[in-house]
Coordinates of C-alpha atoms in Angstrom, one line a residue:
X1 CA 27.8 -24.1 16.0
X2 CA 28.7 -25.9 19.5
X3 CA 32.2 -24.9 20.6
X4 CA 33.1 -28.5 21.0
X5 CA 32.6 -29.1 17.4
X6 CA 35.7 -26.7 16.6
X7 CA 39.0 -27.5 15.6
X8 CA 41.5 -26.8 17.9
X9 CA 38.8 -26.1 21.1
X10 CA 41.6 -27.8 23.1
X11 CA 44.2 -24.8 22.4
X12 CA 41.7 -22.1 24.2
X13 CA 42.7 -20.3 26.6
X14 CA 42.9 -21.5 30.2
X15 CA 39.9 -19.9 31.6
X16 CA 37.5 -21.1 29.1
X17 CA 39.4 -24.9 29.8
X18 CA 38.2 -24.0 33.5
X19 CA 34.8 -23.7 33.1
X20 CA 34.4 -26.7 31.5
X21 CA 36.0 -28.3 34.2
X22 CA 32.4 -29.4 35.9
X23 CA 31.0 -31.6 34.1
X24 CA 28.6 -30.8 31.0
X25 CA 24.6 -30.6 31.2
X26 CA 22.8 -31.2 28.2
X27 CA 19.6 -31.2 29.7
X28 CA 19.4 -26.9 29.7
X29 CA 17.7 -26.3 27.3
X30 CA 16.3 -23.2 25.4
X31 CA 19.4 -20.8 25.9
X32 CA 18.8 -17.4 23.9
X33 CA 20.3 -13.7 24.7
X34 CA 19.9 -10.5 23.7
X35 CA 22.7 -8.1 23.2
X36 CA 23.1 -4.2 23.7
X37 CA 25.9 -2.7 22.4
X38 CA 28.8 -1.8 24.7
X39 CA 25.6 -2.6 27.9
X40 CA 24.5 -5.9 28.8
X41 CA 23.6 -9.0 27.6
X42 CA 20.7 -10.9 29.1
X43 CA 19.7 -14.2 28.8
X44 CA 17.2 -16.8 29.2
X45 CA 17.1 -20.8 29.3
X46 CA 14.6 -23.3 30.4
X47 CA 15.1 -25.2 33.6
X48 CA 17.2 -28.4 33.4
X49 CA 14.6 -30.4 35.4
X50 CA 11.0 -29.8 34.4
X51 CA 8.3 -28.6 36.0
X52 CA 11.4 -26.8 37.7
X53 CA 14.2 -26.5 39.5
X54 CA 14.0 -26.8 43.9
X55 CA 14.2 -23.5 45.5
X56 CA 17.7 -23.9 46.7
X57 CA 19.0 -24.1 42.8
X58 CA 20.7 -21.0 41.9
X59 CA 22.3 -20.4 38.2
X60 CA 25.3 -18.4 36.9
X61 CA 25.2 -17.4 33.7
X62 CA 29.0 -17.5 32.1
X63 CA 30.0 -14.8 29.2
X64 CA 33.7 -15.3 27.9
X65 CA 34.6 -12.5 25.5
X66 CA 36.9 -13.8 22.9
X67 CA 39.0 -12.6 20.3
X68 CA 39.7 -14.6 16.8
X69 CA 37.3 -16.3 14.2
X70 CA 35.1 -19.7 14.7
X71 CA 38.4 -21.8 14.2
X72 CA 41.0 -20.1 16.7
X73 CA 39.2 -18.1 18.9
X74 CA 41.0 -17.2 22.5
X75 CA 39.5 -15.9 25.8
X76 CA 39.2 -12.4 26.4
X77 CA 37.6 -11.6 29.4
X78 CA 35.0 -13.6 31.6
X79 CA 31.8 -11.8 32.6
X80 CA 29.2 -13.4 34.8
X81 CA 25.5 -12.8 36.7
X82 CA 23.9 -15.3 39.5
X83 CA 20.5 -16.2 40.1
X84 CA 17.4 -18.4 41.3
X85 CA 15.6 -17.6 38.0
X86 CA 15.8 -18.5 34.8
X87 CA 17.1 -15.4 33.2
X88 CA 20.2 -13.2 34.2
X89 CA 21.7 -10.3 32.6
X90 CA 25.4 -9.7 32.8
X91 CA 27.1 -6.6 31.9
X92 CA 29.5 -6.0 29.5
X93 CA 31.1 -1.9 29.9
X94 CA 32.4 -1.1 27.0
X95 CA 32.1 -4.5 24.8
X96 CA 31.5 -4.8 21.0
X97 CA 28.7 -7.0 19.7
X98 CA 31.0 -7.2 16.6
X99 CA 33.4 -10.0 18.9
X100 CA 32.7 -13.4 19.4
X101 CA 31.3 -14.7 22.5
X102 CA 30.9 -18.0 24.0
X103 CA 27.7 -18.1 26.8
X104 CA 27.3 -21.5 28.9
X105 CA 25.2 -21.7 32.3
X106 CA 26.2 -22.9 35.6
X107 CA 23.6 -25.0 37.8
X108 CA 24.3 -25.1 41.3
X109 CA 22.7 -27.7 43.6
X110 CA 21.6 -27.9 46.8
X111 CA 24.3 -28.6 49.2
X112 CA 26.3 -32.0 48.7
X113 CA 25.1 -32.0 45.1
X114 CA 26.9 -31.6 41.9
X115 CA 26.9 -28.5 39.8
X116 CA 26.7 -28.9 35.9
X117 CA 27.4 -26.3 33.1
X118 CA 25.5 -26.6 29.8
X119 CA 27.9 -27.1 26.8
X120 CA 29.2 -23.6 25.6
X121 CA 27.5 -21.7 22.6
X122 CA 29.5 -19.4 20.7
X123 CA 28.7 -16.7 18.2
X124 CA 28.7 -13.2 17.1
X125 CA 27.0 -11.3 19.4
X126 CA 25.5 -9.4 16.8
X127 CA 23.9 -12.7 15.7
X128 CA 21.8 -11.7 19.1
X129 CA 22.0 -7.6 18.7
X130 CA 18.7 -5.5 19.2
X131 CA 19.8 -2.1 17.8
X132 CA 18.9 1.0 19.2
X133 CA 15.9 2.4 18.1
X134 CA 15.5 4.8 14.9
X135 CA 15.4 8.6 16.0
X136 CA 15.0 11.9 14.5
X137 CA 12.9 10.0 11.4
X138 CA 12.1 12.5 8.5
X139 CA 9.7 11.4 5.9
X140 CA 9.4 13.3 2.4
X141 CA 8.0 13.3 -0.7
X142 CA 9.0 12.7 -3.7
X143 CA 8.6 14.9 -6.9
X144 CA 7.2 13.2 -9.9
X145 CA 6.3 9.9 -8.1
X146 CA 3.2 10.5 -6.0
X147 CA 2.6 6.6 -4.6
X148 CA 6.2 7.2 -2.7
X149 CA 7.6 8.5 0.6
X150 CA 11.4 8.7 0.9
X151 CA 12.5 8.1 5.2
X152 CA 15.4 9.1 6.1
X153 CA 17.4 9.1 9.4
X154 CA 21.0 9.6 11.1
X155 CA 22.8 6.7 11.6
X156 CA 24.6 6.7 15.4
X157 CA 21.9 4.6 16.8
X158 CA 23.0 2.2 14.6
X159 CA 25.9 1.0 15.6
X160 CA 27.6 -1.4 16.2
X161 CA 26.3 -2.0 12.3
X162 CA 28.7 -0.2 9.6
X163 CA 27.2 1.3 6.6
X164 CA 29.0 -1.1 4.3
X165 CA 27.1 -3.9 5.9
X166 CA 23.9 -1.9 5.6
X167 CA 24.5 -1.4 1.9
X168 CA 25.2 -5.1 1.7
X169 CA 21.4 -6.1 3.2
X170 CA 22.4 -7.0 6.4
X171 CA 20.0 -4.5 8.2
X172 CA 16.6 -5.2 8.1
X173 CA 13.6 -2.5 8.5
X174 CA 10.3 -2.8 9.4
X175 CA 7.7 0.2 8.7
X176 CA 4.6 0.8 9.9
X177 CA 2.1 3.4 8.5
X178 CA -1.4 4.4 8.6
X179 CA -3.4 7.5 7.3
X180 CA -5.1 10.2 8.8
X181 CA -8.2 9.3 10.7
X182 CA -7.9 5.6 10.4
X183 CA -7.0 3.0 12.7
X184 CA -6.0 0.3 10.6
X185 CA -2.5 -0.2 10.0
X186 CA 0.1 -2.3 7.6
X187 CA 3.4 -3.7 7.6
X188 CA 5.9 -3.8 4.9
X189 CA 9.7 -4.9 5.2
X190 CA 12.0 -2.4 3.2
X191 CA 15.5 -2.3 2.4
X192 CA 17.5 0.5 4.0
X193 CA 20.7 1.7 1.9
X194 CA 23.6 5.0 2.6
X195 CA 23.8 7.7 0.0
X196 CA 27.3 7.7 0.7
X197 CA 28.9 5.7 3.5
X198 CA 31.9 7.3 3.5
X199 CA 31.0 10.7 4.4
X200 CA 27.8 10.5 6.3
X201 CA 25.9 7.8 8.6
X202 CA 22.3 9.0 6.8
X203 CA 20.5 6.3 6.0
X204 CA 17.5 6.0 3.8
X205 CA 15.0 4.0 1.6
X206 CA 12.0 4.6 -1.0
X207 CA 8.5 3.0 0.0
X208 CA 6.3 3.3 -2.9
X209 CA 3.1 1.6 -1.4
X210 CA 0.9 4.6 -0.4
X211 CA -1.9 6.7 -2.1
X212 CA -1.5 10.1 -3.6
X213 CA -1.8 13.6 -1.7
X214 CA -2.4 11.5 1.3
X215 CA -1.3 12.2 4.7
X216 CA 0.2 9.5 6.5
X217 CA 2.2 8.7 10.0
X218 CA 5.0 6.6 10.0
X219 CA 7.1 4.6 12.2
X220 CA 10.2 2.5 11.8
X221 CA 12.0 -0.7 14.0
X222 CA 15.2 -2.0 12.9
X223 CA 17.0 -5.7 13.5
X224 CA 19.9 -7.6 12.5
X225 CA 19.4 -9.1 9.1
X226 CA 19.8 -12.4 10.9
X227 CA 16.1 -14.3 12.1
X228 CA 17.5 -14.7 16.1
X229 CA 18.3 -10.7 16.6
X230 CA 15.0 -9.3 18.0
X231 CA 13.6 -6.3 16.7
X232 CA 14.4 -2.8 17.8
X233 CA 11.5 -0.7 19.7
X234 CA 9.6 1.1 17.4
X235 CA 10.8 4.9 16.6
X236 CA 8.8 8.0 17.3
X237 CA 5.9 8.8 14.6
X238 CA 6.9 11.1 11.6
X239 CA 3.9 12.1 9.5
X240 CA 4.2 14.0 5.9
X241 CA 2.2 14.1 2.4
X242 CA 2.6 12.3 -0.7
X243 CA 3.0 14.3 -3.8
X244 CA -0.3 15.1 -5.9
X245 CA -1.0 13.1 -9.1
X246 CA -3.3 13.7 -12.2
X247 CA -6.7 13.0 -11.2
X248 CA -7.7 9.1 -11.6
X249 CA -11.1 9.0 -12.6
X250 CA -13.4 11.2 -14.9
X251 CA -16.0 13.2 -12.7
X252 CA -19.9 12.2 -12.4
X253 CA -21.6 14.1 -15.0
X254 CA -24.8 15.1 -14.0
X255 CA -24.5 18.0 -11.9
X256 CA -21.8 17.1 -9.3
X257 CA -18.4 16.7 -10.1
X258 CA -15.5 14.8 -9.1
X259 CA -15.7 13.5 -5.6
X260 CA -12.4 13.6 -3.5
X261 CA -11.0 10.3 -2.6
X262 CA -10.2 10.1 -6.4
X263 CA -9.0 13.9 -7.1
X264 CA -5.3 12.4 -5.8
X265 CA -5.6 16.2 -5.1
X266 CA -6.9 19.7 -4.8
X267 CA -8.6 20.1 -7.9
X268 CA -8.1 23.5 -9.3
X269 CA -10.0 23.5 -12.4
X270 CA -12.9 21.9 -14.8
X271 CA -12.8 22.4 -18.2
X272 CA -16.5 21.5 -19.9
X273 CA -17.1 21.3 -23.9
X274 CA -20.3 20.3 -26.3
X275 CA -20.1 19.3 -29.5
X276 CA -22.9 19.1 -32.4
X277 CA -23.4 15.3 -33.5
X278 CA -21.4 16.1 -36.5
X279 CA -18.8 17.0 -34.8
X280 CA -18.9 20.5 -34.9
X281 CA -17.6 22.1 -31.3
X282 CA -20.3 24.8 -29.8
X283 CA -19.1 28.1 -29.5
X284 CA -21.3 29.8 -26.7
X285 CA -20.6 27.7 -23.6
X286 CA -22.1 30.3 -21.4
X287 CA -21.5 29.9 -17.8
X288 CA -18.9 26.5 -19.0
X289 CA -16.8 28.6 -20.3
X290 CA -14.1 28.6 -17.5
X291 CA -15.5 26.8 -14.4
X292 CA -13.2 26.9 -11.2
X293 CA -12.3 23.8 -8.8
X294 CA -14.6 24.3 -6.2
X295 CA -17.5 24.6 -8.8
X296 CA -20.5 22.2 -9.4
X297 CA -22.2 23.3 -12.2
X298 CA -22.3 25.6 -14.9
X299 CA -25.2 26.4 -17.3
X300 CA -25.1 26.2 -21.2
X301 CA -27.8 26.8 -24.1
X302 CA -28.4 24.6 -26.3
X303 CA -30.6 24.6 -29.5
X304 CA -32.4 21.6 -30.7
X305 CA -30.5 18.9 -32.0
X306 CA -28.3 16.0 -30.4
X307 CA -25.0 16.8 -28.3
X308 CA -22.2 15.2 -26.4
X309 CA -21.0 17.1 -23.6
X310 CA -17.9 16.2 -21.8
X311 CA -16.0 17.6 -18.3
X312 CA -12.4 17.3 -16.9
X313 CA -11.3 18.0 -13.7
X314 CA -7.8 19.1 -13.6
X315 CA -5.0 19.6 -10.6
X316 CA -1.5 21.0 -10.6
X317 CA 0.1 17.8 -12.0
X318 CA -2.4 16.5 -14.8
X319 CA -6.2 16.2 -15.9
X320 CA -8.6 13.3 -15.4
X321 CA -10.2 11.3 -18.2
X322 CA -13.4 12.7 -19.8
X323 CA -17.1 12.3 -18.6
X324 CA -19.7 12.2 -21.0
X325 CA -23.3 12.6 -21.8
X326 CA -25.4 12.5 -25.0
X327 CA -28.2 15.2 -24.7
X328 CA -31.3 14.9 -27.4
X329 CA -33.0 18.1 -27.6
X330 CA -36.4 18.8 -29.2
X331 CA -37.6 15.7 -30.2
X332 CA -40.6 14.3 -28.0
X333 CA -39.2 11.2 -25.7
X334 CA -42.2 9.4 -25.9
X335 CA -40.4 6.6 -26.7
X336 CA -38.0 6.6 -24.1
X337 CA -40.2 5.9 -20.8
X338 CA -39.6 6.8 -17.3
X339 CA -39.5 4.7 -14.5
X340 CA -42.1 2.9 -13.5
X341 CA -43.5 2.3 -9.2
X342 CA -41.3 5.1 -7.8
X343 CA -41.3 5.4 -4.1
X344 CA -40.0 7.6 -1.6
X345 CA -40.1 6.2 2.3
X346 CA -39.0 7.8 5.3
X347 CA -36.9 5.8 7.5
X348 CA -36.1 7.7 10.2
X349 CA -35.7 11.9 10.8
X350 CA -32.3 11.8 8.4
X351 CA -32.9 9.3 5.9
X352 CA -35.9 8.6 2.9
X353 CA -35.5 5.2 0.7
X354 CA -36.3 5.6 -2.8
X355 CA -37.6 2.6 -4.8
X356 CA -38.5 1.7 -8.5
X357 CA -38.5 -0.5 -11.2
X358 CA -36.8 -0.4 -14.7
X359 CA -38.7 0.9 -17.8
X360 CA -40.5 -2.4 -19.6
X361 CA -38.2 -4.1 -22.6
X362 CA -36.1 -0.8 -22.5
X363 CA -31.8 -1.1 -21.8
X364 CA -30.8 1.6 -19.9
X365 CA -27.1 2.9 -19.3
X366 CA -28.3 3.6 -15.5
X367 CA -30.7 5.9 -13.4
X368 CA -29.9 9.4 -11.3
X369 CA -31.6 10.2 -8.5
X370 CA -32.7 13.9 -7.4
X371 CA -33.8 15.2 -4.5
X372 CA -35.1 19.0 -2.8
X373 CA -36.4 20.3 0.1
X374 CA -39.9 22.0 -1.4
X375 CA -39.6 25.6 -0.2
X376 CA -42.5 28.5 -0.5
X377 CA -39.3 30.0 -2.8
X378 CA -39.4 26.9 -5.0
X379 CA -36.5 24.2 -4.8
X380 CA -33.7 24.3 -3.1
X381 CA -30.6 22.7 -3.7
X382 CA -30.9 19.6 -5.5
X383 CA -28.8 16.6 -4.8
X384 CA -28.5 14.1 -6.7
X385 CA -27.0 10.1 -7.4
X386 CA -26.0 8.5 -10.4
X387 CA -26.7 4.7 -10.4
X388 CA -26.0 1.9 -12.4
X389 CA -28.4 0.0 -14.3
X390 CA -28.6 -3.0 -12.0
X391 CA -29.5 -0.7 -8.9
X392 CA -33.0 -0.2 -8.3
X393 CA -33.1 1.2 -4.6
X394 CA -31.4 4.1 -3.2
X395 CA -31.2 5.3 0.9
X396 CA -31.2 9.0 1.1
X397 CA -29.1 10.8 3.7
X398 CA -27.2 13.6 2.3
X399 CA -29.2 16.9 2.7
X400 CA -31.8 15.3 4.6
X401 CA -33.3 17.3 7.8
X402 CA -36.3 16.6 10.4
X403 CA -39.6 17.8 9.8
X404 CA -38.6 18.8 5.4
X405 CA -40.8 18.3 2.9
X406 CA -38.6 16.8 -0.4
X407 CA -39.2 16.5 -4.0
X408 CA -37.7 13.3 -5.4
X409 CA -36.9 12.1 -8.9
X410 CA -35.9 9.2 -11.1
X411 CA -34.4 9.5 -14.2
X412 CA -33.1 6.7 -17.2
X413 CA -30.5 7.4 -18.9
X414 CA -30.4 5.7 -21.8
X415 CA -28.1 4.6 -24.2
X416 CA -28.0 6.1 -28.1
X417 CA -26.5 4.3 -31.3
X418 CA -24.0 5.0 -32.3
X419 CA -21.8 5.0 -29.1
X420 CA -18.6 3.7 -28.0
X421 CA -18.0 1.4 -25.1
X422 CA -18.7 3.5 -21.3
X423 CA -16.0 1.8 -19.5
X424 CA -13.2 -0.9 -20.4
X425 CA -12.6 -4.6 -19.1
X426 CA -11.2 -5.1 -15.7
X427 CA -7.9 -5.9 -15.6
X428 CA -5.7 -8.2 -13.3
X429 CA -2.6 -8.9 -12.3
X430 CA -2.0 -13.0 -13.0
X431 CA 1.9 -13.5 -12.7
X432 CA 5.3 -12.1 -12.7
X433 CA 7.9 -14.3 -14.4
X434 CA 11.4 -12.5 -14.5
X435 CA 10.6 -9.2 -16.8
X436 CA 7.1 -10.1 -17.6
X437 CA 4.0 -9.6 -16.6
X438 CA 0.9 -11.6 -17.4
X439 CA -2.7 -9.9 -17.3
X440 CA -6.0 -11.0 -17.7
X441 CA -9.4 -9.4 -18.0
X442 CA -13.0 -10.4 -18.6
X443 CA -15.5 -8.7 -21.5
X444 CA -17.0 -5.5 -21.0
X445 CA -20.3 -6.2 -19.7
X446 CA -22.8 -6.3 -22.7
X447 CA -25.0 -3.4 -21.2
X448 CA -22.0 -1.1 -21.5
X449 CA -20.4 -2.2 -24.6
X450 CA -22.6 0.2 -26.6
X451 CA -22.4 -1.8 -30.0
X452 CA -20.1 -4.8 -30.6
X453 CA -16.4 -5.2 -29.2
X454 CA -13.7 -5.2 -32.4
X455 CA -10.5 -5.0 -29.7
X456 CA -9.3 -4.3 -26.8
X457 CA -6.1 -2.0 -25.9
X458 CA -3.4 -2.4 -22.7
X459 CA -2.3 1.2 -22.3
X460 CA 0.6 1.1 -19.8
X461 CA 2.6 3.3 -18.4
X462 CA 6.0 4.1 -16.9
X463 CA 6.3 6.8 -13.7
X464 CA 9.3 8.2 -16.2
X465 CA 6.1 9.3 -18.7
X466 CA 7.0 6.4 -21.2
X467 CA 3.8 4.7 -22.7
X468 CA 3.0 1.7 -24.2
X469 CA -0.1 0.2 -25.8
X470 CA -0.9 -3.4 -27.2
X471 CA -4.0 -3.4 -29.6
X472 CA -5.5 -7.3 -29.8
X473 CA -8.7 -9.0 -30.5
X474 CA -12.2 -8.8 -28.7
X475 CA -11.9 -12.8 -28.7
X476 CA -8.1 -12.4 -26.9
X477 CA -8.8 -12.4 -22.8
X478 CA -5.0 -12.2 -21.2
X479 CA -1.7 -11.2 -22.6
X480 CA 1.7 -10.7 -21.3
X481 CA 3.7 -7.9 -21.3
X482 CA 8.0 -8.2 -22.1
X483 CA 10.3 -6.6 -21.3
X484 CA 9.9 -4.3 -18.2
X485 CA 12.8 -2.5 -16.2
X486 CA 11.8 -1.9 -12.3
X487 CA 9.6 0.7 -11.9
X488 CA 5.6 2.0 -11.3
X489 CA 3.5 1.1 -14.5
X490 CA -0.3 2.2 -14.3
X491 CA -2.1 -0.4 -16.0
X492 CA -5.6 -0.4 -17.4
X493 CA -7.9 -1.3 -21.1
X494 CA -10.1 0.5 -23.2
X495 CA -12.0 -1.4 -25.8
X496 CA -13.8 -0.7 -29.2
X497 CA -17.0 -1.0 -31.4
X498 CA -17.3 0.1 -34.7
X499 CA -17.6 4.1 -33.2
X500 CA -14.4 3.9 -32.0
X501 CA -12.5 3.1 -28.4
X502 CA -14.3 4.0 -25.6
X503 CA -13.7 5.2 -21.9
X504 CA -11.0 3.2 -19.8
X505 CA -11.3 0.5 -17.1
X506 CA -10.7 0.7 -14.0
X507 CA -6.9 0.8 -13.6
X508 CA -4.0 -0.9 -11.2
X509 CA -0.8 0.4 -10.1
X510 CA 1.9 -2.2 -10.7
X511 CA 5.3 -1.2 -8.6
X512 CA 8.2 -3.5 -9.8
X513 CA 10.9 -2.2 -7.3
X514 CA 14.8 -2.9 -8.1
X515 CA 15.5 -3.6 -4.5
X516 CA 13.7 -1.3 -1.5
X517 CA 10.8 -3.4 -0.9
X518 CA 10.4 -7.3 -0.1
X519 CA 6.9 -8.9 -0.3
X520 CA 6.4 -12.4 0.9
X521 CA 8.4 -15.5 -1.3
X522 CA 9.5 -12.5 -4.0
X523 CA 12.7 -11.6 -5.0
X524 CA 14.4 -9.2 -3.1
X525 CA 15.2 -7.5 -6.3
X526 CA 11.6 -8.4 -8.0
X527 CA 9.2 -7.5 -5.6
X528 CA 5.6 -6.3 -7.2
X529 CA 2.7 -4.3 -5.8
X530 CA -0.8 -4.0 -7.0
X531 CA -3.3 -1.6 -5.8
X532 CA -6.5 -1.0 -7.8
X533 CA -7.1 2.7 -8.1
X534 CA -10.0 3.1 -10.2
X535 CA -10.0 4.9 -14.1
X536 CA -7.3 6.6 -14.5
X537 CA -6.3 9.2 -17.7
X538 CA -6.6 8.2 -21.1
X539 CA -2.6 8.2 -22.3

């Protein structure tokens, strides 16, 4: 608001009536400061007579301190800096950004002209405030909710801004994070709040945007909640671990075992059972017995006769879902072909490129690939690469050296009768209306159904451990759940044949914070996250 459009600007106190006494420019243009607290302020304005002033104009930049509200506001104290630029800073020892201050600038002309002053423009000078930056930053995590860091920080920097007004929203945060190793990095505004403002000036917030047992560096900037106040410099780095979680995806059962980026974790255990087609549980499990977390394979005997197998791998906090594989021993395969036109190509001293085709008028669940260096002791280790169906090419590079000789196979893995579904549909986020949440999801692919869909289940569930499920229809492709208090839901579908349900879908993390994190056009107090984090445990 323009100081002329005040009531009662003609009561003011003589010296602001004095500077006015020149008359008024309107032609400055583009006036905008920035405030320290109890420093400076420093400001900058476009010349009044483009493409710029002559050399001989000089500008005085006019701060008048006042006291009072919008309506009756009365001169403190006048501050002032010259120059032939178009930017001056002026000090002001010992002066609150919290006061009202009115900011006009002087043009001089050469000699024998007429100096002008722009028309005053009066506001909070916190309206213009860049806050000090953040220091001594400590990031944490937090027990029993592995996709969050808490940040906390002393609040001195901060002032003039009181913790009431940062409880009330009027400080804004921005954060900055990236992982270990990785260059790329994201931005996220938060919402800072005070445990207790009337004993301490700590300040904190909860992000809940980040991966689990993950390493990650963070920095903070603060500003003014209000869009003129620049932003703060960014603080110094602060780097900590998010807590562990239950692993997210069953492991790959073939011979190697859960790979790491889904562990969420140091996997500390793998616990590996077979059972007889009628259900009966096999007592001798050999070497499978009790297999430790840095283990790869076990070995087990089996007589003739059809099995399902299964393997969890397991961390301090939970398990992951189960891996499984049907195993048909002593009955002749004749009927279940390999593949056909397999081919194995060097491309270069570290790499071979394995081709084939699919078996003729056979479905397959998928194909694994194995590979060893041929020794005059036999094999050595084999490596190997479970495929899907649809892949029929593979570039070796693991375990590859110059000058080797290697042994390579391709397997099909077929499917049996009998079976439930191997995964679930993939599900998706569509809307957020108040407390709801709408989902939709497409039909399990038809070469992994494994008989004919029946239903499909939503299994979701809260970070407090409560769980939900919704049972519906194979023909039913989106549904809505009611009903949800703020909070981190992991979301994800299993569906059904006549066998039973079958192994989940890849999941998503739905955070529905009450109030720490804003995202785009959202609610400040409805804001919603979705990362996809793969399968997750069966609940």
């Amino acid at each position: 608001m323009d100081l002329m459009d005040l009531p009662g600007v003609l009561l003011l106190a003589c010296g602001l009536t004095l500077a006015l006494s020149t008359p008024p420019s309107r032609g400055l243009t583009g006036l905008s400061c920035v405030f320290l607290e109890r420093v400076n302020v420093t400001c900058h304005w476009d010349a009044e007579d483009p493409p710029g002033p002559a050399p001989e104009t000089r500008y005085t930049l006019v701060v008048e301190k006042m006291s009072g509200q919008n309506g009756s506001l009365a001169l403190i104290k006048t501050f002032n800096c010259s120059t032939s630029n178009t930017s001056c800073t002026a000090n002001l020892p010992n002066s609150s950004v919290n006061l009202w201050y009115c900011v006009s600038v002087l043009t001089h002309r050469p000699p024998g002209g007429e100096g002008r002053q722009s028309l005053p423009r009066c506001q909070p000078g916190s309206m213009e405030v860049m806050l000090f930056p953040v220091e001594n930053l400590s990031v944490s995590p937090i027990g029993g909710r592995p996709h969050c860091l808490l940040l906390e920080w002393e609040g001195p920097w901060l002032h003039p801004m009181t913790m009431s007004q940062i409880n009330n929203g009027d400080l804004t945060s921005q954060m900055e994070y990236s992982t270990q190793g990785q260059q790329v990095k994201e931005l996220s505004l938060v919402r800072a709040r005070a445990p207790n403002p009337f004993e301490t000036r700590e300040v904190r917030f909860e992000a809940c945007v980040f991966r689990p047992a993950t390493t990650y560096s963070v920095r903070l900037r603060l500003r003014y909640k209000a869009s003129s106040a620049p932003w703060s410099l960014w603080s110094s780095p602060s780097s900590n671990s998010t807590a562990e979680d239950a692993p997210s995806a069953a492991p790959t059962f073939w011979r190697r075992l859960l790979p790491a980026p889904v562990a969420n974790g140091r996997v500390v255990y793998h616990n590996v059972s077979c059972r007889q087609r009628d259900g009966a549980a096999l007592r001798d499990l050999g070497t499978c017995a009790a297999v430790g977390g840095a283990a790869t394979s076990c070995h087990v005997t089996l007589p003739p006769g059809i099995f399902s197998c299964s393997v969890v791998a397991g961390n301090s906090v939970g398990v992951s879902p189960a891996a499984h594989l049907l195993l048909r021993l002593g009955r002749p395969e004749a009927d279940r072909p390999p593949p056909n036109n397999t081919t194995a190509t060097p491309l270069d001293e570290h790499s071979l490129d394995v081709r084939w085709t699919a078996p003729l008028d056979q479905s397959v669940e998928g194909f694994v690939v194995e590979w060893s260096a041929v020794t005059s002791d036999g094999p050595g280790v084999v490596h190997w690469e479970r495929l899907k169906a649809s892949q029929k090419g593979l570039v070796i590079r693991d375990g590859v050296e110059p000058g080797t000789r290697y042994h390579v196979w391709v397997t099909a893995v077929y499917h049996h009768g009998g079976l439930v579904p191997s995964t679930g549909p993939v599900v998706e986020m569509q809307d957020i209306i108040g407390n709801r949440l709408d989902l939709v999801w497409s039909p399990v692919p038809v070469e992994q159904r494994r008989g004919y869909i029946r239903q499909y289940a939503v299994f979701y569930k809260h970070a407090d451990g409560h769980t939900l499920n919704l049972t519906l229809p194979e023909q039913v492709l989106s549904c809505s759940l009611v009903h949800l208090s703020p909070g981190l839901y992991t979301i994800y579908m299993r569906a059904s044949t006549d066998e039973g349900f079958g192994e989940p879908g890849p999941a998503i993390n739905v955070n529905i914070e009450g109030g720490f994190l804003e995202a785009g056009p959202r609610s400040l107090y409805r804001t919603v996250t979705v990362e996809q984090i793969g399968n997750v445990q069966q609940l």
